[in-house]
Short mmCIF file of N, CA, C and O in Angstrom, two decimals:
data_model
loop_
_atom_site.label_atom_id
_atom_site.label_comp_id
_atom_site.label_asym_id
_atom_site.label_seq_id
_atom_site.Cartn_x
_atom_site.Cartn_y
_atom_site.Cartn_z
N UNK A 10 4.07 -11.70 -18.54
CA UNK A 10 4.23 -11.49 -17.11
C UNK A 10 3.99 -12.83 -16.43
O UNK A 10 2.93 -13.44 -16.60
N UNK A 11 4.95 -13.26 -15.64
CA UNK A 11 4.85 -14.58 -15.01
C UNK A 11 3.71 -14.63 -13.99
O UNK A 11 3.36 -13.61 -13.38
N UNK A 12 3.14 -15.80 -13.80
CA UNK A 12 2.10 -15.94 -12.78
C UNK A 12 2.59 -15.55 -11.38
O UNK A 12 1.83 -14.98 -10.59
N UNK A 13 3.85 -15.82 -11.07
CA UNK A 13 4.38 -15.47 -9.75
C UNK A 13 4.46 -13.94 -9.59
O UNK A 13 4.11 -13.41 -8.52
N UNK A 14 4.88 -13.24 -10.63
CA UNK A 14 4.91 -11.77 -10.59
C UNK A 14 3.50 -11.23 -10.39
O UNK A 14 3.28 -10.30 -9.60
N UNK A 15 2.54 -11.81 -11.09
CA UNK A 15 1.15 -11.40 -10.93
C UNK A 15 0.66 -11.66 -9.51
O UNK A 15 -0.02 -10.81 -8.92
N UNK A 16 1.01 -12.81 -8.96
CA UNK A 16 0.60 -13.14 -7.59
C UNK A 16 1.16 -12.13 -6.59
O UNK A 16 0.42 -11.63 -5.74
N UNK A 17 2.46 -11.84 -6.69
CA UNK A 17 3.06 -10.87 -5.78
C UNK A 17 2.39 -9.50 -5.92
O UNK A 17 2.12 -8.82 -4.93
N UNK A 18 2.12 -9.10 -7.16
CA UNK A 18 1.48 -7.80 -7.40
C UNK A 18 0.07 -7.76 -6.81
O UNK A 18 -0.31 -6.77 -6.18
N UNK A 19 -0.68 -8.83 -6.98
CA UNK A 19 -2.05 -8.88 -6.45
C UNK A 19 -2.04 -8.90 -4.93
O UNK A 19 -2.85 -8.20 -4.30
N UNK A 20 -1.14 -9.64 -4.32
CA UNK A 20 -1.07 -9.64 -2.85
C UNK A 20 -0.68 -8.25 -2.35
O UNK A 20 -1.25 -7.75 -1.37
N UNK A 21 0.27 -7.60 -3.03
CA UNK A 21 0.64 -6.22 -2.66
C UNK A 21 -0.57 -5.31 -2.76
O UNK A 21 -0.81 -4.46 -1.89
N UNK A 22 -1.36 -5.49 -3.81
CA UNK A 22 -2.56 -4.66 -3.98
C UNK A 22 -3.57 -4.94 -2.86
O UNK A 22 -4.18 -4.00 -2.34
N UNK A 23 -3.73 -6.19 -2.50
CA UNK A 23 -4.65 -6.52 -1.40
C UNK A 23 -4.19 -5.90 -0.08
O UNK A 23 -5.02 -5.43 0.71
N UNK A 24 -2.90 -5.87 0.15
CA UNK A 24 -2.36 -5.21 1.35
C UNK A 24 -2.71 -3.73 1.30
O UNK A 24 -3.07 -3.13 2.32
N UNK A 25 -2.64 -3.12 0.12
CA UNK A 25 -2.97 -1.70 0.00
C UNK A 25 -4.47 -1.44 0.16
O UNK A 25 -4.87 -0.38 0.62
N UNK A 26 -5.30 -2.43 -0.18
CA UNK A 26 -6.72 -2.31 0.13
C UNK A 26 -6.92 -2.33 1.65
O UNK A 26 -7.73 -1.58 2.19
N UNK A 27 -6.16 -3.17 2.34
CA UNK A 27 -6.20 -3.17 3.80
C UNK A 27 -5.78 -1.81 4.36
O UNK A 27 -6.42 -1.28 5.28
N UNK A 28 -4.72 -1.22 3.80
CA UNK A 28 -4.30 0.12 4.24
C UNK A 28 -5.44 1.11 4.04
O UNK A 28 -5.69 1.97 4.89
N UNK A 29 -6.14 1.01 2.89
CA UNK A 29 -7.30 1.88 2.65
C UNK A 29 -8.31 1.72 3.77
O UNK A 29 -8.80 2.71 4.33
N UNK A 30 -8.64 0.49 4.11
CA UNK A 30 -9.62 0.25 5.16
C UNK A 30 -9.18 0.89 6.48
O UNK A 30 -9.96 1.57 7.14
N UNK A 31 -7.92 0.66 6.85
CA UNK A 31 -7.42 1.19 8.12
C UNK A 31 -7.40 2.71 8.13
O UNK A 31 -7.80 3.34 9.11
N UNK A 32 -6.95 3.31 7.03
CA UNK A 32 -6.77 4.76 7.00
C UNK A 32 -8.05 5.53 6.72
O UNK A 32 -8.22 6.64 7.25
N UNK A 33 -8.94 4.98 5.91
CA UNK A 33 -10.11 5.75 5.49
C UNK A 33 -11.41 5.32 6.16
O UNK A 33 -12.36 6.10 6.18
N UNK A 34 -11.46 4.12 6.68
CA UNK A 34 -12.72 3.64 7.27
C UNK A 34 -12.59 3.44 8.78
O UNK A 34 -13.43 3.91 9.54
N UNK A 35 -11.54 2.78 9.23
CA UNK A 35 -11.43 2.40 10.64
C UNK A 35 -10.50 3.31 11.45
O UNK A 35 -10.26 3.03 12.62
N UNK A 36 -10.03 4.39 10.87
CA UNK A 36 -9.00 5.20 11.51
C UNK A 36 -9.44 5.79 12.86
O UNK A 36 -8.61 6.03 13.73
N UNK A 37 -10.72 6.00 13.07
CA UNK A 37 -11.20 6.61 14.32
C UNK A 37 -11.05 5.70 15.53
O UNK A 37 -11.11 6.18 16.67
N UNK A 38 -10.84 4.43 15.31
CA UNK A 38 -10.70 3.50 16.42
C UNK A 38 -9.30 3.62 17.03
O UNK A 38 -8.31 3.59 16.30
N UNK A 39 -9.20 3.74 18.34
CA UNK A 39 -7.89 3.89 18.98
C UNK A 39 -6.90 2.78 18.62
O UNK A 39 -5.72 3.06 18.41
N UNK A 40 -7.37 1.54 18.51
CA UNK A 40 -6.44 0.47 18.16
C UNK A 40 -5.85 0.66 16.77
O UNK A 40 -4.77 0.16 16.48
N UNK A 41 -6.56 1.38 15.90
CA UNK A 41 -6.05 1.64 14.55
C UNK A 41 -5.08 2.81 14.56
O UNK A 41 -3.95 2.69 14.08
N UNK A 42 -5.49 3.97 15.11
CA UNK A 42 -4.58 5.11 15.05
C UNK A 42 -3.32 4.90 15.87
O UNK A 42 -2.27 5.45 15.55
N UNK A 43 -3.39 4.05 16.88
CA UNK A 43 -2.16 3.72 17.62
C UNK A 43 -1.16 2.96 16.75
O UNK A 43 0.05 3.12 16.92
N UNK A 44 -1.67 2.15 15.81
CA UNK A 44 -0.78 1.44 14.88
C UNK A 44 0.07 2.41 14.05
O UNK A 44 1.12 2.04 13.56
N UNK A 45 -0.45 3.60 13.87
CA UNK A 45 0.26 4.61 13.08
C UNK A 45 1.13 5.51 13.96
O UNK A 45 1.63 6.53 13.51
N UNK A 46 1.32 5.10 15.22
CA UNK A 46 2.23 5.81 16.10
C UNK A 46 1.63 7.02 16.79
O UNK A 46 2.37 7.80 17.41
N UNK A 47 0.33 7.19 16.72
CA UNK A 47 -0.30 8.33 17.37
C UNK A 47 -0.56 8.01 18.84
O UNK A 47 -0.85 6.87 19.19
N UNK A 48 -0.44 9.03 19.66
CA UNK A 48 -0.50 8.82 21.11
C UNK A 48 -1.84 9.21 21.74
O UNK A 48 -2.12 8.83 22.87
N UNK A 49 -2.64 10.03 21.04
CA UNK A 49 -3.87 10.52 21.67
C UNK A 49 -4.97 10.69 20.63
O UNK A 49 -4.71 10.78 19.43
N UNK A 50 -6.20 10.76 21.14
CA UNK A 50 -7.34 11.01 20.27
C UNK A 50 -7.21 12.37 19.59
O UNK A 50 -7.56 12.52 18.42
N UNK A 51 -6.66 13.34 20.32
CA UNK A 51 -6.47 14.67 19.73
C UNK A 51 -5.52 14.61 18.54
O UNK A 51 -5.77 15.23 17.50
N UNK A 52 -4.44 13.85 18.68
CA UNK A 52 -3.51 13.68 17.56
C UNK A 52 -4.21 12.98 16.39
O UNK A 52 -4.03 13.36 15.23
N UNK A 53 -4.99 11.96 16.71
CA UNK A 53 -5.71 11.22 15.66
C UNK A 53 -6.70 12.12 14.93
O UNK A 53 -6.83 12.04 13.70
N UNK A 54 -7.36 13.00 15.68
CA UNK A 54 -8.32 13.92 15.05
C UNK A 54 -7.63 14.87 14.08
O UNK A 54 -8.20 15.21 13.04
N UNK A 55 -6.41 15.28 14.41
CA UNK A 55 -5.66 16.17 13.52
C UNK A 55 -5.23 15.43 12.26
O UNK A 55 -5.29 15.96 11.15
N UNK A 56 -4.80 14.20 12.42
CA UNK A 56 -4.26 13.41 11.31
C UNK A 56 -5.36 12.77 10.44
O UNK A 56 -5.12 12.45 9.28
N UNK A 57 -6.55 12.61 10.99
CA UNK A 57 -7.61 11.87 10.30
C UNK A 57 -7.87 12.32 8.86
O UNK A 57 -7.96 11.46 7.97
N UNK A 58 -7.98 13.62 8.55
CA UNK A 58 -8.21 13.99 7.15
C UNK A 58 -7.07 13.55 6.22
O UNK A 58 -7.33 13.12 5.09
N UNK A 59 -5.85 13.64 6.69
CA UNK A 59 -4.72 13.20 5.88
C UNK A 59 -4.75 11.68 5.71
O UNK A 59 -4.51 11.16 4.62
N UNK A 60 -5.07 10.96 6.77
CA UNK A 60 -5.15 9.50 6.69
C UNK A 60 -6.26 9.07 5.73
O UNK A 60 -6.09 8.13 4.96
N UNK A 61 -7.38 9.78 5.77
CA UNK A 61 -8.49 9.49 4.86
C UNK A 61 -8.03 9.61 3.41
O UNK A 61 -8.27 8.71 2.59
N UNK A 62 -7.35 10.69 3.10
CA UNK A 62 -6.82 10.90 1.75
C UNK A 62 -5.79 9.83 1.39
O UNK A 62 -5.81 9.27 0.29
N UNK A 63 -4.89 9.54 2.31
CA UNK A 63 -3.85 8.54 2.07
C UNK A 63 -4.46 7.17 1.81
O UNK A 63 -3.97 6.40 0.97
N UNK A 64 -5.53 6.85 2.51
CA UNK A 64 -6.20 5.58 2.30
C UNK A 64 -6.72 5.44 0.88
O UNK A 64 -6.57 4.39 0.25
N UNK A 65 -7.31 6.51 0.37
CA UNK A 65 -7.80 6.45 -1.01
C UNK A 65 -6.65 6.36 -2.00
O UNK A 65 -6.75 5.68 -3.02
N UNK A 66 -5.55 7.02 -1.71
CA UNK A 66 -4.36 6.89 -2.56
C UNK A 66 -3.95 5.42 -2.64
O UNK A 66 -3.69 4.89 -3.72
N UNK A 67 -3.92 4.74 -1.51
CA UNK A 67 -3.56 3.31 -1.48
C UNK A 67 -4.59 2.47 -2.24
O UNK A 67 -4.22 1.54 -2.96
N UNK A 68 -5.86 2.80 -2.10
CA UNK A 68 -6.90 2.07 -2.83
C UNK A 68 -6.71 2.22 -4.34
O UNK A 68 -6.82 1.25 -5.09
N UNK A 69 -6.43 3.44 -4.79
CA UNK A 69 -6.28 3.68 -6.22
C UNK A 69 -5.05 2.96 -6.78
O UNK A 69 -5.09 2.45 -7.91
N UNK A 70 -3.97 2.90 -6.01
CA UNK A 70 -2.81 2.11 -6.45
C UNK A 70 -3.19 0.64 -6.59
O UNK A 70 -2.82 -0.01 -7.56
N UNK A 71 -3.92 0.13 -5.62
CA UNK A 71 -4.35 -1.27 -5.67
C UNK A 71 -5.24 -1.51 -6.89
O UNK A 71 -5.05 -2.50 -7.62
N UNK A 72 -6.18 -0.62 -7.13
CA UNK A 72 -7.06 -0.78 -8.29
C UNK A 72 -6.27 -0.77 -9.59
O UNK A 72 -6.57 -1.53 -10.52
N UNK A 73 -5.25 0.08 -9.66
CA UNK A 73 -4.40 0.10 -10.85
C UNK A 73 -3.73 -1.24 -11.09
O UNK A 73 -3.69 -1.73 -12.22
N UNK A 74 -3.22 -1.83 -10.03
CA UNK A 74 -2.57 -3.14 -10.17
C UNK A 74 -3.59 -4.19 -10.60
O UNK A 74 -3.32 -5.01 -11.49
N UNK A 75 -4.78 -4.17 -10.01
CA UNK A 75 -5.82 -5.13 -10.41
C UNK A 75 -6.18 -4.96 -11.89
O UNK A 75 -6.32 -5.94 -12.62
N UNK A 76 -6.32 -3.71 -12.33
CA UNK A 76 -6.63 -3.44 -13.74
C UNK A 76 -5.50 -3.93 -14.62
O UNK A 76 -5.73 -4.56 -15.67
N UNK A 77 -4.26 -3.67 -14.22
CA UNK A 77 -3.11 -4.12 -15.00
C UNK A 77 -3.08 -5.63 -15.15
O UNK A 77 -2.86 -6.15 -16.26
N UNK A 78 -3.30 -6.35 -14.07
CA UNK A 78 -3.33 -7.81 -14.15
C UNK A 78 -4.50 -8.26 -15.04
O UNK A 78 -4.36 -9.18 -15.85
N UNK A 79 -5.62 -7.58 -14.93
CA UNK A 79 -6.74 -7.90 -15.80
C UNK A 79 -6.40 -7.68 -17.27
O UNK A 79 -6.77 -8.50 -18.12
N UNK A 80 -5.70 -6.61 -17.57
CA UNK A 80 -5.29 -6.35 -18.95
C UNK A 80 -4.36 -7.46 -19.46
O UNK A 80 -4.48 -7.88 -20.61
N UNK A 81 -3.46 -7.91 -18.60
CA UNK A 81 -2.57 -9.01 -18.99
C UNK A 81 -3.40 -10.22 -19.40
O UNK A 81 -3.10 -10.89 -20.40
N UNK A 82 -4.46 -10.49 -18.65
CA UNK A 82 -5.28 -11.68 -18.91
C UNK A 82 -6.24 -11.51 -20.08
O UNK A 82 -6.80 -12.50 -20.56
N UNK A 83 -6.44 -10.28 -20.54
CA UNK A 83 -7.33 -10.08 -21.69
C UNK A 83 -6.56 -9.87 -22.99
O UNK A 83 -7.15 -9.54 -24.01
N UNK A 84 -5.24 -10.03 -22.93
CA UNK A 84 -4.44 -9.95 -24.14
C UNK A 84 -3.70 -8.65 -24.35
O UNK A 84 -2.86 -8.55 -25.24
N UNK A 85 -3.99 -7.64 -23.56
CA UNK A 85 -3.27 -6.37 -23.65
C UNK A 85 -2.06 -6.44 -22.72
O UNK A 85 -1.94 -5.69 -21.75
N UNK A 86 -1.15 -7.36 -23.04
CA UNK A 86 -0.06 -7.71 -22.13
C UNK A 86 0.86 -6.52 -21.87
O UNK A 86 1.17 -6.21 -20.72
N UNK A 87 1.31 -5.85 -22.92
CA UNK A 87 2.26 -4.74 -22.72
C UNK A 87 1.64 -3.64 -21.87
O UNK A 87 2.29 -3.12 -20.94
N UNK A 88 0.40 -3.29 -22.16
CA UNK A 88 -0.27 -2.26 -21.36
C UNK A 88 -0.46 -2.72 -19.92
O UNK A 88 -0.25 -1.96 -18.98
N UNK A 89 -0.87 -3.96 -19.75
CA UNK A 89 -1.08 -4.49 -18.41
C UNK A 89 0.18 -4.52 -17.58
O UNK A 89 0.18 -4.12 -16.41
N UNK A 90 1.26 -4.98 -18.19
CA UNK A 90 2.54 -5.01 -17.48
C UNK A 90 2.96 -3.60 -17.09
O UNK A 90 3.43 -3.36 -15.97
N UNK A 91 2.79 -2.65 -18.00
CA UNK A 91 3.17 -1.26 -17.70
C UNK A 91 2.38 -0.72 -16.51
O UNK A 91 2.95 -0.07 -15.62
N UNK A 92 1.09 -1.00 -16.47
CA UNK A 92 0.26 -0.52 -15.36
C UNK A 92 0.65 -1.20 -14.06
O UNK A 92 0.77 -0.54 -13.01
N UNK A 93 0.89 -2.50 -14.09
CA UNK A 93 1.29 -3.24 -12.89
C UNK A 93 2.64 -2.72 -12.38
O UNK A 93 2.79 -2.46 -11.18
N UNK A 94 3.59 -2.56 -13.27
CA UNK A 94 4.91 -2.09 -12.84
C UNK A 94 4.82 -0.68 -12.28
O UNK A 94 5.44 -0.38 -11.25
N UNK A 95 4.03 0.18 -12.90
CA UNK A 95 3.87 1.54 -12.37
C UNK A 95 3.27 1.50 -10.97
O UNK A 95 3.76 2.16 -10.05
N UNK A 96 2.19 0.74 -10.78
CA UNK A 96 1.56 0.65 -9.46
C UNK A 96 2.51 0.09 -8.42
O UNK A 96 2.62 0.62 -7.31
N UNK A 97 3.21 -0.97 -8.78
CA UNK A 97 4.17 -1.58 -7.84
C UNK A 97 5.34 -0.64 -7.56
O UNK A 97 5.82 -0.57 -6.42
N UNK A 98 5.79 0.09 -8.57
CA UNK A 98 6.89 1.05 -8.35
C UNK A 98 6.45 2.15 -7.39
O UNK A 98 7.22 2.56 -6.51
N UNK A 99 5.22 2.62 -7.53
CA UNK A 99 4.72 3.64 -6.59
C UNK A 99 4.66 3.08 -5.17
O UNK A 99 5.04 3.77 -4.21
N UNK A 100 4.20 1.84 -5.02
CA UNK A 100 4.16 1.21 -3.70
C UNK A 100 5.56 1.09 -3.11
O UNK A 100 5.78 1.38 -1.92
N UNK A 101 6.50 0.66 -3.93
CA UNK A 101 7.88 0.48 -3.48
C UNK A 101 8.50 1.82 -3.09
O UNK A 101 9.14 1.93 -2.03
N UNK A 102 8.32 2.83 -3.90
CA UNK A 102 8.90 4.14 -3.58
C UNK A 102 8.29 4.73 -2.32
O UNK A 102 8.98 5.34 -1.51
N UNK A 103 6.99 4.52 -2.13
CA UNK A 103 6.36 4.99 -0.90
C UNK A 103 6.94 4.28 0.32
O UNK A 103 7.13 4.89 1.38
N UNK A 104 7.24 3.00 0.18
CA UNK A 104 7.87 2.25 1.28
C UNK A 104 9.25 2.81 1.59
O UNK A 104 9.63 2.92 2.76
N UNK A 105 9.99 3.17 0.56
CA UNK A 105 11.32 3.76 0.78
C UNK A 105 11.22 5.13 1.45
O UNK A 105 12.02 5.45 2.32
N UNK A 106 10.23 5.91 1.06
CA UNK A 106 10.01 7.20 1.72
C UNK A 106 9.65 6.98 3.18
O UNK A 106 10.16 7.69 4.06
N UNK A 107 8.81 6.00 3.44
CA UNK A 107 8.39 5.72 4.82
C UNK A 107 9.59 5.39 5.70
O UNK A 107 9.77 6.00 6.76
N UNK A 108 10.43 4.48 5.29
CA UNK A 108 11.57 4.08 6.12
C UNK A 108 12.61 5.18 6.19
O UNK A 108 13.29 5.33 7.21
N UNK A 109 12.76 5.97 5.14
CA UNK A 109 13.74 7.04 5.19
C UNK A 109 13.29 8.19 6.09
O UNK A 109 14.11 8.95 6.60
N UNK A 110 11.98 8.28 6.31
CA UNK A 110 11.47 9.34 7.19
C UNK A 110 11.60 8.98 8.66
O UNK A 110 11.70 9.87 9.51
N UNK A 111 11.60 7.69 8.96
CA UNK A 111 11.70 7.26 10.35
C UNK A 111 12.09 5.78 10.37
O UNK A 111 11.31 4.93 9.93
N UNK A 112 13.25 5.47 10.87
CA UNK A 112 13.74 4.09 10.89
C UNK A 112 12.86 3.15 11.71
O UNK A 112 12.91 1.94 11.53
N UNK A 113 12.04 3.69 12.59
CA UNK A 113 11.13 2.86 13.38
C UNK A 113 10.05 2.22 12.50
O UNK A 113 9.38 1.29 12.93
N UNK A 114 9.89 2.73 11.29
CA UNK A 114 8.89 2.20 10.37
C UNK A 114 9.47 1.15 9.43
O UNK A 114 8.88 0.85 8.39
N UNK A 115 10.59 0.56 9.78
CA UNK A 115 11.23 -0.43 8.92
C UNK A 115 10.29 -1.61 8.64
O UNK A 115 10.12 -2.03 7.50
N UNK A 116 9.68 -2.14 9.68
CA UNK A 116 8.78 -3.29 9.49
C UNK A 116 7.61 -2.92 8.59
O UNK A 116 7.27 -3.66 7.66
N UNK A 117 7.00 -1.78 8.84
CA UNK A 117 5.88 -1.33 7.99
C UNK A 117 6.34 -1.12 6.55
O UNK A 117 5.62 -1.45 5.61
N UNK A 118 7.53 -0.60 6.39
CA UNK A 118 8.08 -0.38 5.06
C UNK A 118 8.30 -1.70 4.33
O UNK A 118 8.03 -1.81 3.12
N UNK A 119 8.75 -2.70 5.04
CA UNK A 119 8.94 -4.02 4.44
C UNK A 119 7.60 -4.64 4.03
O UNK A 119 7.49 -5.24 2.95
N UNK A 120 6.59 -4.48 4.87
CA UNK A 120 5.25 -4.97 4.53
C UNK A 120 4.74 -4.27 3.27
O UNK A 120 4.17 -4.90 2.38
N UNK A 121 4.98 -2.99 3.20
CA UNK A 121 4.49 -2.19 2.07
C UNK A 121 5.28 -2.42 0.79
O UNK A 121 4.70 -2.41 -0.29
N UNK A 122 6.57 -2.65 0.90
CA UNK A 122 7.40 -2.63 -0.29
C UNK A 122 7.99 -3.94 -0.78
O UNK A 122 8.42 -4.02 -1.93
N UNK A 123 8.02 -4.98 0.03
CA UNK A 123 8.71 -6.21 -0.37
C UNK A 123 8.03 -6.90 -1.55
O UNK A 123 8.69 -7.28 -2.53
N UNK A 124 6.72 -7.06 -1.49
CA UNK A 124 6.03 -7.76 -2.57
C UNK A 124 6.04 -6.98 -3.89
O UNK A 124 6.27 -7.57 -4.94
N UNK A 125 5.84 -5.66 -3.85
CA UNK A 125 5.98 -4.91 -5.11
C UNK A 125 7.39 -5.03 -5.69
O UNK A 125 7.55 -5.15 -6.92
N UNK A 126 8.41 -5.03 -4.84
CA UNK A 126 9.78 -5.20 -5.31
C UNK A 126 9.96 -6.55 -5.99
O UNK A 126 10.54 -6.65 -7.07
N UNK A 127 9.44 -7.60 -5.37
CA UNK A 127 9.53 -8.93 -5.96
C UNK A 127 8.80 -9.00 -7.30
O UNK A 127 9.29 -9.60 -8.25
N UNK A 128 7.62 -8.39 -7.38
CA UNK A 128 6.86 -8.39 -8.64
C UNK A 128 7.65 -7.68 -9.73
O UNK A 128 7.79 -8.20 -10.86
N UNK A 129 8.22 -6.52 -9.42
CA UNK A 129 9.00 -5.77 -10.41
C UNK A 129 10.23 -6.56 -10.82
O UNK A 129 10.57 -6.62 -12.01
N UNK A 130 10.91 -7.17 -9.86
CA UNK A 130 12.10 -7.95 -10.17
C UNK A 130 11.78 -9.11 -11.11
O UNK A 130 12.53 -9.39 -12.05
N UNK A 131 10.66 -9.77 -10.87
CA UNK A 131 10.28 -10.88 -11.74
C UNK A 131 9.92 -10.41 -13.15
O UNK A 131 10.18 -11.11 -14.12
N UNK A 132 9.33 -9.24 -13.24
CA UNK A 132 9.04 -8.69 -14.57
C UNK A 132 10.34 -8.32 -15.29
O UNK A 132 10.50 -8.60 -16.48
N UNK A 133 11.26 -7.74 -14.55
CA UNK A 133 12.52 -7.28 -15.15
C UNK A 133 13.42 -8.43 -15.59
O UNK A 133 14.15 -8.32 -16.57
N UNK A 134 13.36 -9.52 -14.86
CA UNK A 134 14.26 -10.64 -15.16
C UNK A 134 13.47 -11.79 -15.67
O UNK A 134 13.62 -12.85 -15.72
#
């Protein structure tokens, strides 16, 4: 696995750690829930349990990518690459679901999916 593919995968994972922070830790702050398109505290209160869960989902994807890169560096290259590609593929597919659900989320989808796509492409080629 090339160092550039690893770099893209790790940066994608770090972005997903940020998503975890926003969704599971800081979601109660109006400046945060407004980023997710919510208009009121009442809406945020309804969505908060789902956001909390989604944040942990993003954290676990990130941890998977970190573990995969670690495996690559400890000599378990095939296993590490498989874990990294799986984590990045999940991130990419989630980005595609996001933009297909609402075109207004194109920018967010690009933030979520571009680096995992680049990492997968570098592994494939």
